[in-house]
PDB file of C-alpha atoms in Angstrom:
ATOM      1  CA  MET A  17       0.016   0.001  -0.005  1.00 47.00           C
ATOM      2  CA  ASN A  18       0.864   3.617  -0.049  1.00 54.00           C
ATOM      3  CA  ASN A  19       3.138   4.997   2.596  1.00 54.00           C
ATOM      4  CA  LYS A  20       1.490   8.437   2.113  1.00 59.00           C
ATOM      5  CA  GLU A  21      -0.594  10.093   4.865  1.00 61.00           C
ATOM      6  CA  GLN A  22      -4.183   9.162   4.793  1.00 63.00           C
ATOM      7  CA  HIS A  23      -6.303  11.756   2.950  1.00 61.00           C
ATOM      8  CA  GLN A  24      -9.085  13.333   4.823  1.00 64.00           C
ATOM      9  CA  TRP A  25     -11.647  14.553   2.453  1.00 65.00           C
ATOM     10  CA  GLY A  26     -13.416  16.931   4.842  1.00 62.00           C
ATOM     11  CA  LYS A  27     -10.360  19.151   5.356  1.00 61.00           C
ATOM     12  CA  TYR A  28     -11.034  20.821   1.914  1.00 58.00           C
ATOM     13  CA  TYR A  29     -14.386  22.083   3.124  1.00 62.00           C
ATOM     14  CA  TYR A  30     -13.155  23.148   6.491  1.00 62.00           C
ATOM     15  CA  GLN A  31     -10.183  25.080   5.179  1.00 58.00           C
ATOM     16  CA  GLY A  32      -7.500  22.509   5.904  1.00 55.00           C
ATOM     17  CA  LEU A  33      -6.408  22.221   2.304  1.00 54.00           C
ATOM     18  CA  ARG A  34      -7.542  25.522   0.999  1.00 56.00           C
ATOM     19  CA  LYS A  35      -4.480  27.745   0.674  1.00 60.00           C
ATOM     20  CA  ASN A  36      -5.863  30.565  -1.315  1.00 62.00           C
ATOM     21  CA  ARG A  37      -9.073  31.898   0.305  1.00 67.00           C
ATOM     22  CA  ASN A  38     -10.622  35.065  -0.963  1.00 80.00           C
ATOM     23  CA  TRP A  39     -10.261  37.727   1.665  1.00 79.00           C
ATOM     24  CA  ALA A  40     -13.684  39.239   0.590  1.00 83.00           C
ATOM     25  CA  LEU A  41     -15.450  35.931   1.272  1.00 84.00           C
ATOM     26  CA  GLU A  42     -13.638  35.723   4.625  1.00 84.00           C
ATOM     27  CA  VAL A  43     -14.818  39.274   5.707  1.00 85.00           C
ATOM     28  CA  LEU A  44     -18.357  38.520   4.449  1.00 87.00           C
ATOM     29  CA  HIS A  45     -18.474  35.322   6.628  1.00 87.00           C
ATOM     30  CA  ASN A  46     -17.210  37.299   9.646  1.00 87.00           C
ATOM     31  CA  LEU A  47     -19.757  40.004   9.245  1.00 88.00           C
ATOM     32  CA  LYS A  48     -22.548  37.443   8.635  1.00 88.00           C
ATOM     33  CA  SER A  49     -21.725  35.644  11.902  1.00 88.00           C
ATOM     34  CA  GLU A  50     -21.701  39.125  13.797  1.00 89.00           C
ATOM     35  CA  ILE A  51     -25.038  40.251  12.638  1.00 90.00           C
ATOM     36  CA  PRO A  52     -27.915  38.936  14.781  1.00 89.00           C
ATOM     37  CA  THR A  53     -30.806  37.139  13.072  1.00 88.00           C
ATOM     38  CA  PHE A  54     -34.400  38.268  12.873  1.00 88.00           C
ATOM     39  CA  GLN A  55     -35.471  35.748  15.364  1.00 90.00           C
ATOM     40  CA  GLU A  56     -32.836  37.062  17.878  1.00 90.00           C
ATOM     41  CA  ILE A  57     -33.978  40.696  17.484  1.00 89.00           C
ATOM     42  CA  PHE A  58     -37.760  40.415  17.348  1.00 90.00           C
ATOM     43  CA  ASP A  59     -40.520  38.670  19.074  1.00 92.00           C
ATOM     44  CA  GLN A  60     -44.224  39.243  18.029  1.00 91.00           C
ATOM     45  CA  GLU A  61     -44.801  42.264  20.136  1.00 93.00           C
ATOM     46  CA  THR A  62     -41.599  44.053  19.401  1.00 94.00           C
ATOM     47  CA  PHE A  63     -42.096  43.440  15.502  1.00 95.00           C
ATOM     48  CA  TYR A  64     -45.443  44.940  15.690  1.00 96.00           C
ATOM     49  CA  MET A  65     -44.034  48.056  17.487  1.00 96.00           C
ATOM     50  CA  PHE A  66     -41.339  48.241  14.895  1.00 95.00           C
ATOM     51  CA  ALA A  67     -43.756  48.066  11.988  1.00 96.00           C
ATOM     52  CA  PHE A  68     -45.873  50.742  13.556  1.00 98.00           C
ATOM     53  CA  LEU A  69     -42.953  52.995  14.082  1.00 98.00           C
ATOM     54  CA  VAL A  70     -41.823  52.486  10.440  1.00 98.00           C
ATOM     55  CA  VAL A  71     -45.374  53.462   9.133  1.00 98.00           C
ATOM     56  CA  VAL A  72     -45.487  56.666  11.439  1.00 98.00           C
ATOM     57  CA  GLY A  73     -41.998  57.594  10.504  1.00 98.00           C
ATOM     58  CA  THR A  74     -42.868  57.289   6.805  1.00 98.00           C
ATOM     59  CA  ILE A  75     -45.895  59.406   7.312  1.00 96.00           C
ATOM     60  CA  LEU A  76     -43.893  62.124   9.072  1.00 96.00           C
ATOM     61  CA  PHE A  77     -41.145  61.982   6.490  1.00 95.00           C
ATOM     62  CA  VAL A  78     -43.786  62.548   3.657  1.00 92.00           C
ATOM     63  CA  ILE A  79     -45.283  65.392   5.602  1.00 92.00           C
ATOM     64  CA  PHE A  80     -41.783  66.739   6.064  1.00 93.00           C
ATOM     65  CA  LEU A  81     -41.079  66.579   2.292  1.00 91.00           C
ATOM     66  CA  ALA A  82     -44.347  68.121   1.408  1.00 89.00           C
ATOM     67  CA  LYS A  83     -44.331  71.118   3.807  1.00 91.00           C
ATOM     68  CA  VAL A  84     -40.584  71.964   4.347  1.00 90.00           C
ATOM     69  CA  VAL A  85     -38.832  70.782   1.177  1.00 88.00           C
ATOM     70  CA  GLY A  86     -41.766  71.657  -1.104  1.00 85.00           C
ATOM     71  CA  VAL A  87     -42.152  68.326  -2.923  1.00 83.00           C
ATOM     72  CA  LYS A  88     -45.503  68.464  -4.955  1.00 82.00           C
ATOM     73  CA  ILE A  89     -47.214  65.743  -6.695  1.00 77.00           C
ATOM     74  CA  LYS A  90     -48.410  66.914 -10.156  1.00 80.00           C
ATOM     75  CA  GLU A  91     -51.363  65.117 -11.692  1.00 81.00           C
ATOM     76  CA  HIS A  92     -52.085  65.511 -15.405  1.00 82.00           C
ATOM     77  CA  PRO A  93     -55.550  65.341 -16.757  1.00 84.00           C
ATOM     78  CA  LEU A  94     -56.426  62.057 -18.352  1.00 82.00           C
ATOM     79  CA  GLU A  95     -58.250  62.527 -21.654  1.00 83.00           C
ATOM     80  CA  VAL A  96     -59.590  59.523 -23.590  1.00 80.00           C
ATOM     81  CA  ASN A  97     -61.057  60.278 -26.927  1.00 82.00           C
ATOM     82  CA  ARG A  98     -62.388  57.232 -28.538  1.00 80.00           C
ATOM     83  CA  ASP A  99     -65.534  55.542 -29.590  1.00 79.00           C
ATOM     84  CA  TRP A 100     -66.933  53.418 -26.754  1.00 78.00           C
ATOM     85  CA  GLY A 101     -69.258  51.479 -29.117  1.00 75.00           C
ATOM     86  CA  GLU A 102     -72.626  50.192 -28.261  1.00 77.00           C
ATOM     87  CA  PRO A 103     -73.085  48.545 -24.917  1.00 77.00           C
ATOM     88  CA  VAL A 104     -74.706  45.161 -25.621  1.00 74.00           C
ATOM     89  CA  PRO A 105     -75.470  42.715 -22.786  1.00 75.00           C
ATOM     90  CA  ALA A 106     -73.854  39.368 -23.101  1.00 74.00           C
ATOM     91  CA  HIS A 107     -75.842  36.239 -23.973  1.00 75.00           C
ATOM     92  CA  PHE A 108     -75.300  33.350 -21.541  1.00 78.00           C
ATOM     93  CA  PHE A 109     -75.261  30.626 -24.063  1.00 80.00           C
ATOM     94  CA  THR A 110     -73.480  32.315 -26.998  1.00 78.00           C
ATOM     95  CA  PHE A 111     -70.011  31.076 -27.629  1.00 81.00           C
ATOM     96  CA  PRO A 112     -67.376  32.575 -29.951  1.00 77.00           C
ATOM     97  CA  TRP A 113     -67.285  29.637 -32.353  1.00 81.00           C
ATOM     98  CA  GLN A 114     -71.054  29.859 -32.614  1.00 83.00           C
ATOM     99  CA  GLU A 115     -70.983  33.640 -33.252  1.00 83.00           C
ATOM    100  CA  ALA A 116     -68.424  33.076 -36.080  1.00 84.00           C
ATOM    101  CA  LYS A 117     -70.566  30.315 -37.679  1.00 86.00           C
ATOM    102  CA  ASN A 118     -73.750  32.547 -37.368  1.00 86.00           C
ATOM    103  CA  ARG A 119     -71.939  35.564 -38.779  1.00 87.00           C
ATOM    104  CA  LYS A 120     -70.667  33.444 -41.771  1.00 89.00           C
ATOM    105  CA  GLU A 121     -74.225  32.215 -42.452  1.00 90.00           C
ATOM    106  CA  GLN A 122     -75.671  35.732 -42.240  1.00 89.00           C
ATOM    107  CA  GLU A 123     -73.083  36.999 -44.800  1.00 91.00           C
ATOM    108  CA  GLU A 124     -73.953  34.098 -47.096  1.00 91.00           C
ATOM    109  CA  THR A 125     -77.697  34.874 -46.835  1.00 90.00           C
ATOM    110  CA  ARG A 126     -77.154  38.558 -47.585  1.00 88.00           C
ATOM    111  CA  LYS A 127     -75.021  37.737 -50.639  1.00 89.00           C
ATOM    112  CA  ALA A 128     -77.689  35.341 -51.831  1.00 89.00           C
ATOM    113  CA  LYS A 129     -80.310  38.030 -51.292  1.00 87.00           C
ATOM    114  CA  LYS A 130     -78.273  40.591 -53.266  1.00 85.00           C
ATOM    115  CA  THR A 131     -77.641  38.244 -56.078  1.00 86.00           C
ATOM    116  CA  LYS A 132     -81.543  37.313 -56.263  1.00 82.00           C
ATOM    117  CA  ALA A 133     -82.507  41.171 -56.149  1.00 79.00           C
ATOM    118  CA  GLU A 134     -80.049  41.892 -59.037  1.00 71.00           C
TER     119      GLU A 134
END
């Protein structure tokens, strides 16, 4: 057998055999471990208080922008100039394929009447 040292596969993933680690990933990993999770910060009551304060703060910020800074919302008039057509109530038992068939039959009868009249 080999006289080499036994290879431990897990060392690669636990930084034993990794020589060139990216420093940005190292910093990101350290920061991630320092930041507390959502569950550690909030329980149900404190989350509701936080959400309420965010809403109140947003309303106050908007009032500040409107009164002090002078931000104004401009609304332009909406003009729609088009033919709205004739409102016709829908028929319960009429389907598109039946309408196409009926329309085709009506056109054929009109053409037949025109040819008879001439």
